[in-house]
Amino acid sequence: MIRVPHRPAVTVILTALLALSIQALSLPKSAPAAEIKFSLAGGLAQKFEGIGGISGGGPKFGAALQILKVEIGGDSQSTDGTESSHMHTADDVSFDRGYEWSLMKDVKKINNNIKLYGLPWVFPGWIGGPDLDPYYNNSSNLLRYIMTWVKGAKAVHGLHMEYLGMLRKALDASGFASTRIVATDSLWDVGFLKAAAANKALYDAVDVLGAHYPGADSPPEAKLLNKTMICSEEFSAYNDINGGGCWARILNEPFVMGNLSGAIAWNLLTSYYRGFPYSDNSLMSAREPWSGNYQVKPPIWVTAHHTHFSEPGWRYLPVGNGSGLLPGNGSYITYVSPDAAHVTVVIETMDPHDAHCFYSMPQYPIADVQTVVLKFTDGLSSITRFRVRQSVFDYGNRTARLFQKLPDFPVVNGTLKLTLAKNTILTLTTMDDAGPTDDPSQIVNEKAPTNETFFPDVYREDINELRDEEEPRYLAPQAGVWEVRSAPDGKRAMAQVVTQPPVDTCYPRFPRPGALIGDYSWTDSRINCSVWLPTWANASTGVYLGLQANQAGASMVHSSGVFAWLLPLQGPGCGGYCTVLLMTRDYGMQQAVYSSVLDGLARDSWISVSLQMLKGFVQLRVNHKLAYNGTSGWEKLPSGWAAVGTQNFGVAYFKDLSVERLGD
């Protein structure tokens, strides 16, 4: 899941996303010259499905992505935060929530040909039943939930889904027969593959086999089905030059070795706080909306080697006849346009030891230099020249020259001789090339200082310019969902709106909502906020503020820090109403440091809360009165973010949220 917290920066980011000389080297290892044949005589292999990102696309600039895969928000943690659902409850429907609608419409404006792909990953709790399993306990609820989203995308936003992960019969019956089903869109499931082979109805319902992080191969059970296969979630690296090299291998090797014909990167954009899980595990980074800084990273230009000179619907040349492994290792693939008027060859010689991938990929030595003779015959012999783009990675010096335009390579009598250095990507194309030549991000020096900035030392979450149901800009929910709503007194506030535990993949499951803001490096800091707890049935039983929360993503359940809890009670012992104050060292409420009873606080009213940590002293003020001041129990806490949340899944309102870094 990807958060894009600041809308004005998105347009700039989208533009960047959608947007050899072969040197004589004296190197110790070399492979003998080998001839590689390229021919149409043996026919063409399957169609190229495209290259995409999860949650961007655009014209021939930058990555020029061809598929945008978005999560169907499910009110729950899905790696780096939560996305708001279009149906918080069975009776609630809205197509104005979250950022995915705007993102899809923005990329369609830039490139109307981009393919849209929807996938539910987590779900609101009302779908899952007592076992929190939407697939088996409440299939009718799941059907209504997904089809409501698909229909709303089309009717409200004019967005048609090219791919979806389920519901063939329902899609056909509702006029979406052209939407293609991708299964199982997870790790390879051999049981499912065998079932599809044995059950014609199941086989016919599936258009595409999609696998997460398949490496370079596919199981024999998948190949036997003779279906289109794609890497429906991939990337498997950081977006430095190591990750650029890994991505180059992922875009070639899975077709050569596994017959997979497309790849979608998780994730598209690091637009979440430093310290969150999988930071920079993306095509590019833009995690500073307060400064406008973003970084076009090496995987963007690696992608461009393919997407600038091919389109979905082109076909591959088969392995052994235009695609395959190089004699000194590395790989090459060839795309052919539908009318066979254009050909694009992409060659990569990335060393697996330099271009390391997180997930399993083939490990083999790459020749330091190898010479190949490309022979174009039988339908391709008329090629007389290639436009050329090259990327060269120098891992020793942590530098790279990416997507560099070179003079045309002549093809003489159907022959082109190349000398290829290790850790090089080379694209040869018959297409015209009007792409970028001087973008600063095409020259990489990872030892050079960056111009990144940190979260503002003083920040106030201003929601006055946000529409109803929009998410606050910099608040990053890890469980639950915060939306701009009107509080019971009519004032605009941030409401936590998830009222029952959602269906997610987190273990242990989140017992309560929580959201983070600020900077992971903060120690001395302050958070201020006013809170309102309603009295109605689905209201929360309490709220908390936190400092130095040191875990994010699914690991927030294990977070330590300074947590101040206000837990209203009602009964004769309180004289009607009172509030228990609990101070803990953890989100899990297991490490209590202090507790007391505060009088004069009632539900259905605003309560101002200020929590501060300064040089080991923790201070809490409630309605401007000192409620706690102490040092004992707060020793050796790590740095971390500020936090807000509710004691359980229930409604509460928050306004006037501000955070501040204190000290030097």
PDB file of N, CA and C in Angstrom, residues 155-205:
ATOM      1  N   ALA A 155     -19.094   4.276 -13.071  1.00  0.00           N
ATOM      2  CA  ALA A 155     -20.218   5.219 -13.095  1.00  0.00           C
ATOM      3  C   ALA A 155     -19.850   6.590 -12.545  1.00  0.00           C
ATOM      4  N   VAL A 156     -19.067   6.629 -11.489  1.00  0.00           N
ATOM      5  CA  VAL A 156     -18.764   7.899 -10.820  1.00  0.00           C
ATOM      6  C   VAL A 156     -17.507   8.551 -11.390  1.00  0.00           C
ATOM      7  N   HIS A 157     -16.508   7.746 -11.692  1.00  0.00           N
ATOM      8  CA  HIS A 157     -15.211   8.299 -12.105  1.00  0.00           C
ATOM      9  C   HIS A 157     -14.842   8.007 -13.555  1.00  0.00           C
ATOM     10  N   GLY A 158     -15.656   7.213 -14.264  1.00  0.00           N
ATOM     11  CA  GLY A 158     -15.366   6.903 -15.657  1.00  0.00           C
ATOM     12  C   GLY A 158     -14.143   6.037 -15.841  1.00  0.00           C
ATOM     13  N   LEU A 159     -13.863   5.166 -14.868  1.00  0.00           N
ATOM     14  CA  LEU A 159     -12.659   4.333 -14.877  1.00  0.00           C
ATOM     15  C   LEU A 159     -13.035   2.871 -15.079  1.00  0.00           C
ATOM     16  N   HIS A 160     -12.487   2.262 -16.125  1.00  0.00           N
ATOM     17  CA  HIS A 160     -12.746   0.854 -16.407  1.00  0.00           C
ATOM     18  C   HIS A 160     -11.548   0.017 -15.993  1.00  0.00           C
ATOM     19  N   MET A 161     -11.819  -1.064 -15.278  1.00  0.00           N
ATOM     20  CA  MET A 161     -10.757  -1.953 -14.828  1.00  0.00           C
ATOM     21  C   MET A 161     -10.427  -2.974 -15.919  1.00  0.00           C
ATOM     22  N   GLU A 162      -9.167  -2.986 -16.357  1.00  0.00           N
ATOM     23  CA  GLU A 162      -8.710  -3.968 -17.337  1.00  0.00           C
ATOM     24  C   GLU A 162      -8.473  -5.322 -16.675  1.00  0.00           C
ATOM     25  N   TYR A 163      -8.035  -5.277 -15.412  1.00  0.00           N
ATOM     26  CA  TYR A 163      -7.739  -6.503 -14.677  1.00  0.00           C
ATOM     27  C   TYR A 163      -8.399  -6.442 -13.301  1.00  0.00           C
ATOM     28  N   LEU A 164      -8.781  -7.626 -12.799  1.00  0.00           N
ATOM     29  CA  LEU A 164      -9.314  -7.760 -11.448  1.00  0.00           C
ATOM     30  C   LEU A 164      -8.924  -9.152 -10.958  1.00  0.00           C
ATOM     31  N   GLY A 165      -8.980  -9.343  -9.661  1.00  0.00           N
ATOM     32  CA  GLY A 165      -8.508 -10.602  -9.105  1.00  0.00           C
ATOM     33  C   GLY A 165      -9.566 -11.660  -8.906  1.00  0.00           C
ATOM     34  N   MET A 166     -10.835 -11.415  -9.286  1.00  0.00           N
ATOM     35  CA  MET A 166     -11.880 -12.393  -8.986  1.00  0.00           C
ATOM     36  C   MET A 166     -13.183 -12.017  -9.685  1.00  0.00           C
ATOM     37  N   LEU A 167     -14.198 -12.858  -9.529  1.00  0.00           N
ATOM     38  CA  LEU A 167     -15.605 -12.581  -9.843  1.00  0.00           C
ATOM     39  C   LEU A 167     -15.914 -12.575 -11.341  1.00  0.00           C
ATOM     40  N   ARG A 168     -15.538 -13.631 -12.063  1.00  0.00           N
ATOM     41  CA  ARG A 168     -15.808 -13.709 -13.498  1.00  0.00           C
ATOM     42  C   ARG A 168     -17.301 -13.633 -13.820  1.00  0.00           C
ATOM     43  N   LYS A 169     -18.118 -14.464 -13.173  1.00  0.00           N
ATOM     44  CA  LYS A 169     -19.545 -14.497 -13.502  1.00  0.00           C
ATOM     45  C   LYS A 169     -20.217 -13.162 -13.195  1.00  0.00           C
ATOM     46  N   ALA A 170     -19.896 -12.587 -12.061  1.00  0.00           N
ATOM     47  CA  ALA A 170     -20.511 -11.317 -11.674  1.00  0.00           C
ATOM     48  C   ALA A 170     -20.104 -10.193 -12.622  1.00  0.00           C
ATOM     49  N   LEU A 171     -18.861 -10.185 -13.047  1.00  0.00           N
ATOM     50  CA  LEU A 171     -18.410  -9.167 -13.997  1.00  0.00           C
ATOM     51  C   LEU A 171     -19.134  -9.312 -15.326  1.00  0.00           C
ATOM     52  N   ASP A 172     -19.236 -10.532 -15.821  1.00  0.00           N
ATOM     53  CA  ASP A 172     -19.937 -10.763 -17.092  1.00  0.00           C
ATOM     54  C   ASP A 172     -21.380 -10.309 -17.012  1.00  0.00           C
ATOM     55  N   ALA A 173     -22.045 -10.651 -15.908  1.00  0.00           N
ATOM     56  CA  ALA A 173     -23.462 -10.316 -15.756  1.00  0.00           C
ATOM     57  C   ALA A 173     -23.697  -8.827 -15.612  1.00  0.00           C
ATOM     58  N   SER A 174     -22.665  -8.088 -15.213  1.00  0.00           N
ATOM     59  CA  SER A 174     -22.818  -6.644 -14.975  1.00  0.00           C
ATOM     60  C   SER A 174     -22.238  -5.800 -16.101  1.00  0.00           C
ATOM     61  N   GLY A 175     -21.903  -6.418 -17.227  1.00  0.00           N
ATOM     62  CA  GLY A 175     -21.408  -5.662 -18.365  1.00  0.00           C
ATOM     63  C   GLY A 175     -19.917  -5.413 -18.367  1.00  0.00           C
ATOM     64  N   PHE A 176     -19.157  -6.202 -17.606  1.00  0.00           N
ATOM     65  CA  PHE A 176     -17.704  -6.021 -17.533  1.00  0.00           C
ATOM     66  C   PHE A 176     -16.980  -7.256 -18.069  1.00  0.00           C
ATOM     67  N   ALA A 177     -17.490  -7.796 -19.163  1.00  0.00           N
ATOM     68  CA  ALA A 177     -16.901  -9.012 -19.723  1.00  0.00           C
ATOM     69  C   ALA A 177     -15.468  -8.802 -20.194  1.00  0.00           C
ATOM     70  N   SER A 178     -15.107  -7.560 -20.516  1.00  0.00           N
ATOM     71  CA  SER A 178     -13.749  -7.304 -21.001  1.00  0.00           C
ATOM     72  C   SER A 178     -12.726  -7.228 -19.874  1.00  0.00           C
ATOM     73  N   THR A 179     -13.189  -7.151 -18.633  1.00  0.00           N
ATOM     74  CA  THR A 179     -12.257  -7.157 -17.505  1.00  0.00           C
ATOM     75  C   THR A 179     -11.673  -8.551 -17.347  1.00  0.00           C
ATOM     76  N   ARG A 180     -10.361  -8.629 -17.287  1.00  0.00           N
ATOM     77  CA  ARG A 180      -9.674  -9.927 -17.256  1.00  0.00           C
ATOM     78  C   ARG A 180      -9.365 -10.326 -15.818  1.00  0.00           C
ATOM     79  N   ILE A 181      -9.582 -11.602 -15.523  1.00  0.00           N
ATOM     80  CA  ILE A 181      -9.361 -12.118 -14.181  1.00  0.00           C
ATOM     81  C   ILE A 181      -7.921 -12.604 -14.046  1.00  0.00           C
ATOM     82  N   VAL A 182      -7.241 -12.117 -12.994  1.00  0.00           N
ATOM     83  CA  VAL A 182      -5.882 -12.545 -12.672  1.00  0.00           C
ATOM     84  C   VAL A 182      -5.943 -13.429 -11.427  1.00  0.00           C
ATOM     85  N   ALA A 183      -5.379 -14.613 -11.497  1.00  0.00           N
ATOM     86  CA  ALA A 183      -5.398 -15.527 -10.357  1.00  0.00           C
ATOM     87  C   ALA A 183      -4.003 -16.154 -10.191  1.00  0.00           C
ATOM     88  N   THR A 184      -3.582 -16.407  -8.955  1.00  0.00           N
ATOM     89  CA  THR A 184      -4.285 -16.067  -7.734  1.00  0.00           C
ATOM     90  C   THR A 184      -3.796 -14.734  -7.174  1.00  0.00           C
ATOM     91  N   ASP A 185      -2.945 -14.083  -7.915  1.00  0.00           N
ATOM     92  CA  ASP A 185      -2.369 -12.797  -7.515  1.00  0.00           C
ATOM     93  C   ASP A 185      -1.761 -12.872  -6.118  1.00  0.00           C
ATOM     94  N   SER A 186      -1.010 -13.914  -5.894  1.00  0.00           N
ATOM     95  CA  SER A 186      -0.287 -14.130  -4.659  1.00  0.00           C
ATOM     96  C   SER A 186       0.908 -15.019  -4.997  1.00  0.00           C
ATOM     97  N   LEU A 187       1.493 -15.658  -4.021  1.00  0.00           N
ATOM     98  CA  LEU A 187       2.550 -16.614  -4.320  1.00  0.00           C
ATOM     99  C   LEU A 187       1.970 -17.758  -5.158  1.00  0.00           C
ATOM    100  N   TRP A 188       2.832 -18.432  -5.905  1.00  0.00           N
ATOM    101  CA  TRP A 188       2.337 -19.558  -6.702  1.00  0.00           C
ATOM    102  C   TRP A 188       1.588 -20.543  -5.807  1.00  0.00           C
ATOM    103  N   ASP A 189       0.364 -20.903  -6.232  1.00  0.00           N
ATOM    104  CA  ASP A 189      -0.485 -21.844  -5.493  1.00  0.00           C
ATOM    105  C   ASP A 189      -0.666 -23.076  -6.367  1.00  0.00           C
ATOM    106  N   VAL A 190       0.159 -24.096  -6.123  1.00  0.00           N
ATOM    107  CA  VAL A 190       0.127 -25.287  -6.966  1.00  0.00           C
ATOM    108  C   VAL A 190      -1.215 -26.002  -6.857  1.00  0.00           C
ATOM    109  N   GLY A 191      -1.820 -25.963  -5.677  1.00  0.00           N
ATOM    110  CA  GLY A 191      -3.139 -26.570  -5.525  1.00  0.00           C
ATOM    111  C   GLY A 191      -4.164 -25.937  -6.435  1.00  0.00           C
ATOM    112  N   PHE A 192      -4.145 -24.606  -6.517  1.00  0.00           N
ATOM    113  CA  PHE A 192      -5.067 -23.919  -7.427  1.00  0.00           C
ATOM    114  C   PHE A 192      -4.764 -24.279  -8.879  1.00  0.00           C
ATOM    115  N   LEU A 193      -3.494 -24.320  -9.226  1.00  0.00           N
ATOM    116  CA  LEU A 193      -3.118 -24.635 -10.608  1.00  0.00           C
ATOM    117  C   LEU A 193      -3.595 -26.032 -11.002  1.00  0.00           C
ATOM    118  N   LYS A 194      -3.471 -26.981 -10.105  1.00  0.00           N
ATOM    119  CA  LYS A 194      -3.950 -28.330 -10.392  1.00  0.00           C
ATOM    120  C   LYS A 194      -5.468 -28.356 -10.502  1.00  0.00           C
ATOM    121  N   ALA A 195      -6.142 -27.585  -9.642  1.00  0.00           N
ATOM    122  CA  ALA A 195      -7.601 -27.528  -9.708  1.00  0.00           C
ATOM    123  C   ALA A 195      -8.062 -26.918 -11.020  1.00  0.00           C
ATOM    124  N   ALA A 196      -7.365 -25.885 -11.498  1.00  0.00           N
ATOM    125  CA  ALA A 196      -7.731 -25.262 -12.767  1.00  0.00           C
ATOM    126  C   ALA A 196      -7.528 -26.218 -13.931  1.00  0.00           C
ATOM    127  N   ALA A 197      -6.519 -27.079 -13.835  1.00  0.00           N
ATOM    128  CA  ALA A 197      -6.289 -28.054 -14.892  1.00  0.00           C
ATOM    129  C   ALA A 197      -7.389 -29.108 -14.936  1.00  0.00           C
ATOM    130  N   ALA A 198      -7.982 -29.392 -13.771  1.00  0.00           N
ATOM    131  CA  ALA A 198      -8.987 -30.444 -13.687  1.00  0.00           C
ATOM    132  C   ALA A 198     -10.415 -29.937 -13.830  1.00  0.00           C
ATOM    133  N   ASN A 199     -10.620 -28.637 -13.717  1.00  0.00           N
ATOM    134  CA  ASN A 199     -11.975 -28.071 -13.703  1.00  0.00           C
ATOM    135  C   ASN A 199     -12.087 -27.044 -14.824  1.00  0.00           C
ATOM    136  N   LYS A 200     -12.841 -27.372 -15.877  1.00  0.00           N
ATOM    137  CA  LYS A 200     -12.919 -26.496 -17.046  1.00  0.00           C
ATOM    138  C   LYS A 200     -13.526 -25.150 -16.705  1.00  0.00           C
ATOM    139  N   ALA A 201     -14.546 -25.135 -15.840  1.00  0.00           N
ATOM    140  CA  ALA A 201     -15.180 -23.862 -15.483  1.00  0.00           C
ATOM    141  C   ALA A 201     -14.182 -22.935 -14.804  1.00  0.00           C
ATOM    142  N   LEU A 202     -13.381 -23.479 -13.900  1.00  0.00           N
ATOM    143  CA  LEU A 202     -12.358 -22.671 -13.234  1.00  0.00           C
ATOM    144  C   LEU A 202     -11.301 -22.239 -14.234  1.00  0.00           C
ATOM    145  N   TYR A 203     -10.889 -23.152 -15.088  1.00  0.00           N
ATOM    146  CA  TYR A 203      -9.891 -22.829 -16.114  1.00  0.00           C
ATOM    147  C   TYR A 203     -10.381 -21.689 -17.002  1.00  0.00           C
ATOM    148  N   ASP A 204     -11.623 -21.760 -17.455  1.00  0.00           N
ATOM    149  CA  ASP A 204     -12.164 -20.749 -18.358  1.00  0.00           C
ATOM    150  C   ASP A 204     -12.352 -19.399 -17.675  1.00  0.00           C
ATOM    151  N   ALA A 205     -12.527 -19.402 -16.344  1.00  0.00           N
ATOM    152  CA  ALA A 205     -12.761 -18.148 -15.620  1.00  0.00           C
ATOM    153  C   ALA A 205     -11.498 -17.311 -15.487  1.00  0.00           C
TER     154      ALA A 205
END
